[in-house]
Tab-separated table of C-alpha atoms in Angstrom:
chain	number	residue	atom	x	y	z
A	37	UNK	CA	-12.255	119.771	37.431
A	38	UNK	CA	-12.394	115.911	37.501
A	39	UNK	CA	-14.651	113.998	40.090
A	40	UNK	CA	-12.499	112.664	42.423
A	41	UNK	CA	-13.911	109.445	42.454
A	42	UNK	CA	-12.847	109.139	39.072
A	43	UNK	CA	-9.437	110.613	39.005
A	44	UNK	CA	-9.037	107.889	41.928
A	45	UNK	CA	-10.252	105.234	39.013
A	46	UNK	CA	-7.448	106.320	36.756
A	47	UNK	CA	-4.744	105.831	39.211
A	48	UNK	CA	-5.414	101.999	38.941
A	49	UNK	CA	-5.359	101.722	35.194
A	50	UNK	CA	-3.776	98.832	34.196
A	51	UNK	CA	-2.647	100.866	30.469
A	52	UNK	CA	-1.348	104.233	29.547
A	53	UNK	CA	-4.676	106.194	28.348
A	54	UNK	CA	-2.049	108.209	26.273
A	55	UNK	CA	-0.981	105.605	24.432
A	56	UNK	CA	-4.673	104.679	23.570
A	57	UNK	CA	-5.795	107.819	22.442
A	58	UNK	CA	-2.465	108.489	20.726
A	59	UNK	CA	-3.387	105.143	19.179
A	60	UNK	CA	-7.213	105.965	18.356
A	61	UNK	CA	-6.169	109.239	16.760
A	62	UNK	CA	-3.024	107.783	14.536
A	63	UNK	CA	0.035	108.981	16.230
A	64	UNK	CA	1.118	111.453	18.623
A	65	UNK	CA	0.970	114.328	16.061
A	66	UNK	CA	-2.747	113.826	15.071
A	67	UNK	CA	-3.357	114.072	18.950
A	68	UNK	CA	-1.846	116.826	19.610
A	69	UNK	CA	-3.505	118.346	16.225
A	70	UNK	CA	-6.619	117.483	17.383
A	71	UNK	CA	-6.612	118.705	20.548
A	72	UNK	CA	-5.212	122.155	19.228
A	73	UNK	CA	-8.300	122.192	16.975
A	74	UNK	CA	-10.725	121.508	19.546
A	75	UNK	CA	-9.213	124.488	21.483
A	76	UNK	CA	-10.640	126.787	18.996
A	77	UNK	CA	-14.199	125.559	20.029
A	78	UNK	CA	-13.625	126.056	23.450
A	79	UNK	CA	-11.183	128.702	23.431
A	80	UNK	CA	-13.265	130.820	21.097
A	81	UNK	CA	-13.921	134.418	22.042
A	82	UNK	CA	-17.464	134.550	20.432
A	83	UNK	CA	-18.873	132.587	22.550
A	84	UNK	CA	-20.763	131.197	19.882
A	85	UNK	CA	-20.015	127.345	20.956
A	86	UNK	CA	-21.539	127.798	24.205
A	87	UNK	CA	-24.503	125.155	25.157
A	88	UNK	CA	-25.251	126.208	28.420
A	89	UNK	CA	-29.002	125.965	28.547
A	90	UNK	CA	-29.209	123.768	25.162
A	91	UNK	CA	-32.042	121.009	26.558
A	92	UNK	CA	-34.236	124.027	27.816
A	93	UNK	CA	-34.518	126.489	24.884
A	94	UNK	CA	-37.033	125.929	21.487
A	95	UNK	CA	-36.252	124.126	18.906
A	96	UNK	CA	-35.912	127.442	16.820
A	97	UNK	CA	-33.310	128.783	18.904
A	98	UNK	CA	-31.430	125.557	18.783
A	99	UNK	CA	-31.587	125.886	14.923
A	100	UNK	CA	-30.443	129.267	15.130
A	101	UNK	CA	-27.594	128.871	17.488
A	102	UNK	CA	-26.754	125.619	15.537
A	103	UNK	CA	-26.412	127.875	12.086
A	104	UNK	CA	-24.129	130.754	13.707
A	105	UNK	CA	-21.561	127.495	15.129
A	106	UNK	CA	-21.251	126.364	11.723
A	107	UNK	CA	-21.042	130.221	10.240
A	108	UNK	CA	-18.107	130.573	12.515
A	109	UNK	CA	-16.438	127.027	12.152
A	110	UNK	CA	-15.656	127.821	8.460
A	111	UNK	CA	-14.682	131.389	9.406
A	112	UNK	CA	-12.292	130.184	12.068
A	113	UNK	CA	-11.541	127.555	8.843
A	114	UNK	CA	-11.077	130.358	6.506
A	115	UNK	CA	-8.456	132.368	8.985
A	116	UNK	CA	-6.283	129.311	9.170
A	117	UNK	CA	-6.065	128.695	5.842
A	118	UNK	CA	-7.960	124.728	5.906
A	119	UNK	CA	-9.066	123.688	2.645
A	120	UNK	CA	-6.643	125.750	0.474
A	121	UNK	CA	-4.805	122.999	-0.615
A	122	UNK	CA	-8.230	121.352	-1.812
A	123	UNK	CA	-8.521	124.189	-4.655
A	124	UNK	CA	-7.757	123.031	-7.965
A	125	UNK	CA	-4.780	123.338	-9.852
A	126	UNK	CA	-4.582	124.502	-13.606
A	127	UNK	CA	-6.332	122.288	-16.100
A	128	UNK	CA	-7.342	119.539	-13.855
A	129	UNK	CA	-11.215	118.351	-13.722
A	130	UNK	CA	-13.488	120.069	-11.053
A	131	UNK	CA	-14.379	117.327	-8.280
A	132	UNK	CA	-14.643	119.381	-5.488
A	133	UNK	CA	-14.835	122.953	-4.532
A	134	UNK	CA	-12.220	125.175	-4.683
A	135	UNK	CA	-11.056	125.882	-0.984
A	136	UNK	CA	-13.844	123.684	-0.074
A	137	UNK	CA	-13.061	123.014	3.549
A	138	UNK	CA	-16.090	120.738	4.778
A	139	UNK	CA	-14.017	118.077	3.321
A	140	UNK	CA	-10.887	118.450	5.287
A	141	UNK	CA	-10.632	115.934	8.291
A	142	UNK	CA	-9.933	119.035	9.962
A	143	UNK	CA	-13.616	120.670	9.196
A	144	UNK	CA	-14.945	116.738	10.979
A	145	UNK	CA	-12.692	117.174	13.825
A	146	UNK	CA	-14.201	120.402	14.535
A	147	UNK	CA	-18.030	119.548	13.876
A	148	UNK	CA	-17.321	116.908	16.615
A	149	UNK	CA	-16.036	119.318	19.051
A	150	UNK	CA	-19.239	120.744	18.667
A	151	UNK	CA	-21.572	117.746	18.685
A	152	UNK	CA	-23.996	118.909	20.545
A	153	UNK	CA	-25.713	120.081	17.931
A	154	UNK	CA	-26.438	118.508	14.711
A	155	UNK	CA	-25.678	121.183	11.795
A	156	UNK	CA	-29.010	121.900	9.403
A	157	UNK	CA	-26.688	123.125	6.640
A	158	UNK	CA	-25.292	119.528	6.422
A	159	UNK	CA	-27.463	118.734	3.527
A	160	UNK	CA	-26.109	121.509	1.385
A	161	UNK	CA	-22.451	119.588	1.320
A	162	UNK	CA	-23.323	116.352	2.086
A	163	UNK	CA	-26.200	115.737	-0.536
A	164	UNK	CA	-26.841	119.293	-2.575
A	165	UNK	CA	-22.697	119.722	-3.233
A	166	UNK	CA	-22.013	116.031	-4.981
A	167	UNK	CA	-25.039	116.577	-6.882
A	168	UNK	CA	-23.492	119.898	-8.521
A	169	UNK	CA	-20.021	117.982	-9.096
A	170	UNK	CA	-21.192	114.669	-10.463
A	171	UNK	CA	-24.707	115.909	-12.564
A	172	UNK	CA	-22.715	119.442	-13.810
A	173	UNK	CA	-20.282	120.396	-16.899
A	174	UNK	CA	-17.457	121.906	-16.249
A	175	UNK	CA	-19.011	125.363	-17.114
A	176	UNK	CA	-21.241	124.549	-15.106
A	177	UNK	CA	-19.711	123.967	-11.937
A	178	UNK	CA	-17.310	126.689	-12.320
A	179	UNK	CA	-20.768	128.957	-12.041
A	180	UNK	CA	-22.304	127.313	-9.642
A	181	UNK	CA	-19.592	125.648	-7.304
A	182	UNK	CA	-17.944	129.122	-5.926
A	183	UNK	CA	-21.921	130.071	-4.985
A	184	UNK	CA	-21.864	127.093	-3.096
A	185	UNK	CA	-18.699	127.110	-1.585
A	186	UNK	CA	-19.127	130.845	-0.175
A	187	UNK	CA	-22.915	130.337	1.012
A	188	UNK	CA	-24.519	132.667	-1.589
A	189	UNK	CA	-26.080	129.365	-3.030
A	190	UNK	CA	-27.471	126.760	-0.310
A	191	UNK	CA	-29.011	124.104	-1.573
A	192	UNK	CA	-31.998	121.742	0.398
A	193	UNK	CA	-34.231	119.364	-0.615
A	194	UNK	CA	-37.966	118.455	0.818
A	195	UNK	CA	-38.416	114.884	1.482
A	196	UNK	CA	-41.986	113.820	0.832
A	197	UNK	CA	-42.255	110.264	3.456
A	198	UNK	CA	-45.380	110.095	5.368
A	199	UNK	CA	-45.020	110.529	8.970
A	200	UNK	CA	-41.343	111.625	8.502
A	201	UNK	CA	-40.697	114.356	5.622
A	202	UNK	CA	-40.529	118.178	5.136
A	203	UNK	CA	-43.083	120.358	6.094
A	204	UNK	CA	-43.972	121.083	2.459
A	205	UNK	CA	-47.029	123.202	3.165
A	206	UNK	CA	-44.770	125.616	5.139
A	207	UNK	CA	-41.987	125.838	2.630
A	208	UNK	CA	-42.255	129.079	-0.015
A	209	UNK	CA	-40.178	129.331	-2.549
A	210	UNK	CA	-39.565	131.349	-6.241
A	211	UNK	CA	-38.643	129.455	-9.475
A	212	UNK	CA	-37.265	131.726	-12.265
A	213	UNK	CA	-36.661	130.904	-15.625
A	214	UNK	CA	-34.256	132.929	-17.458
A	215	UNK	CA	-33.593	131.618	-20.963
A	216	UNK	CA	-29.971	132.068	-22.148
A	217	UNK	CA	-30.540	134.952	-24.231
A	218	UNK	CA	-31.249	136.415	-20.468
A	219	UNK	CA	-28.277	135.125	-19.085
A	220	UNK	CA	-29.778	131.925	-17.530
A	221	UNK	CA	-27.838	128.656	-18.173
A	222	UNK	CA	-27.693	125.897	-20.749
A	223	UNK	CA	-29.629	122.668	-20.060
């Protein structure tokens, strides 16, 4: 419900707030899109988008949480069918994944539904994912680019700052080499 001190504030409006958010969205359509996709986030059986009790639990929770709403964002994604006109068609160049829907304004109209929580896999398509698609062959990024793209790959990085980096001394983690002969890559 609306405070009523406020809904009494938006009787005197001198301008027609649907006209300004039709106008801050695009158009009409990309309101009414917008609002339908926020309805997933609230609308969402799971309950996996709840906050309640956000500011009060540990940090590690909050991480946790934070993972499962993006786990389910690209499943509710993957039901709709977002990002499936991203996939490439025959013979052109990979330059992004194939069904890759973090790249849809769809995926960002959803992650700000959600905003209450900033998402730690953001790194893995905002920094890891270019990477892969500018530094790779095509060979390689037809191997490595569906890992990504279905989360059986997730790539990080460790930043080393004083006062403001990774906690390197807690991070564990196995290199393997595998030479080509052993089915490892070229390069």
């Amino acid at each position: 419900t609306i405070n009523e001190d406020l809904a009494e504030e938006r009787k005197s409006l001198s301008f027609n707030p649907r006209a300004i958010t039709n106008f801050i969205d695009g158009s009409a359509e990309a309101t009414f899109k917008r609002r339908q996709l926020e309805s997933w986030i609230t609308r969402d059986p799971t309950g996996v988008f709840s906050n309640v009790n956000n500011n009060y639990i540990h940090r590690t929770e909050r991480h946790t949480r934070a993972l499962a709403k993006f786990v389910r964002l690209v499943e509710l994604c993957r039901q709709a069918g977002i990002g499936a006109d991203n996939a490439p068609r025959e013979g052109d160049a990979v330059t992004h994944l194939e069904g890759e829907i973090t790249c849809t304004p769809e995926f960002q109209t959803l992650v700000s539904a959600c905003s209450d929580d900033p998402f730690p896999t953001s790194l893995h398509f905002v920094m890891f994912l270019p990477n892969i698609m500018t530094l790779c062959d095509a060979e390689q990024q037809a191997t490595w680019l569906p890992l990504c793209r279905d989360w059986k790959m997730i790539g990080c990085y460790a930043q080393t700052e004083l006062g403001h980096g990774s906690n390197i001394r807690a991070l564990e983690t196995t290199a393997t080499f595998r030479s080509e002969a052993q089915g490892g890559m070229k390069g």
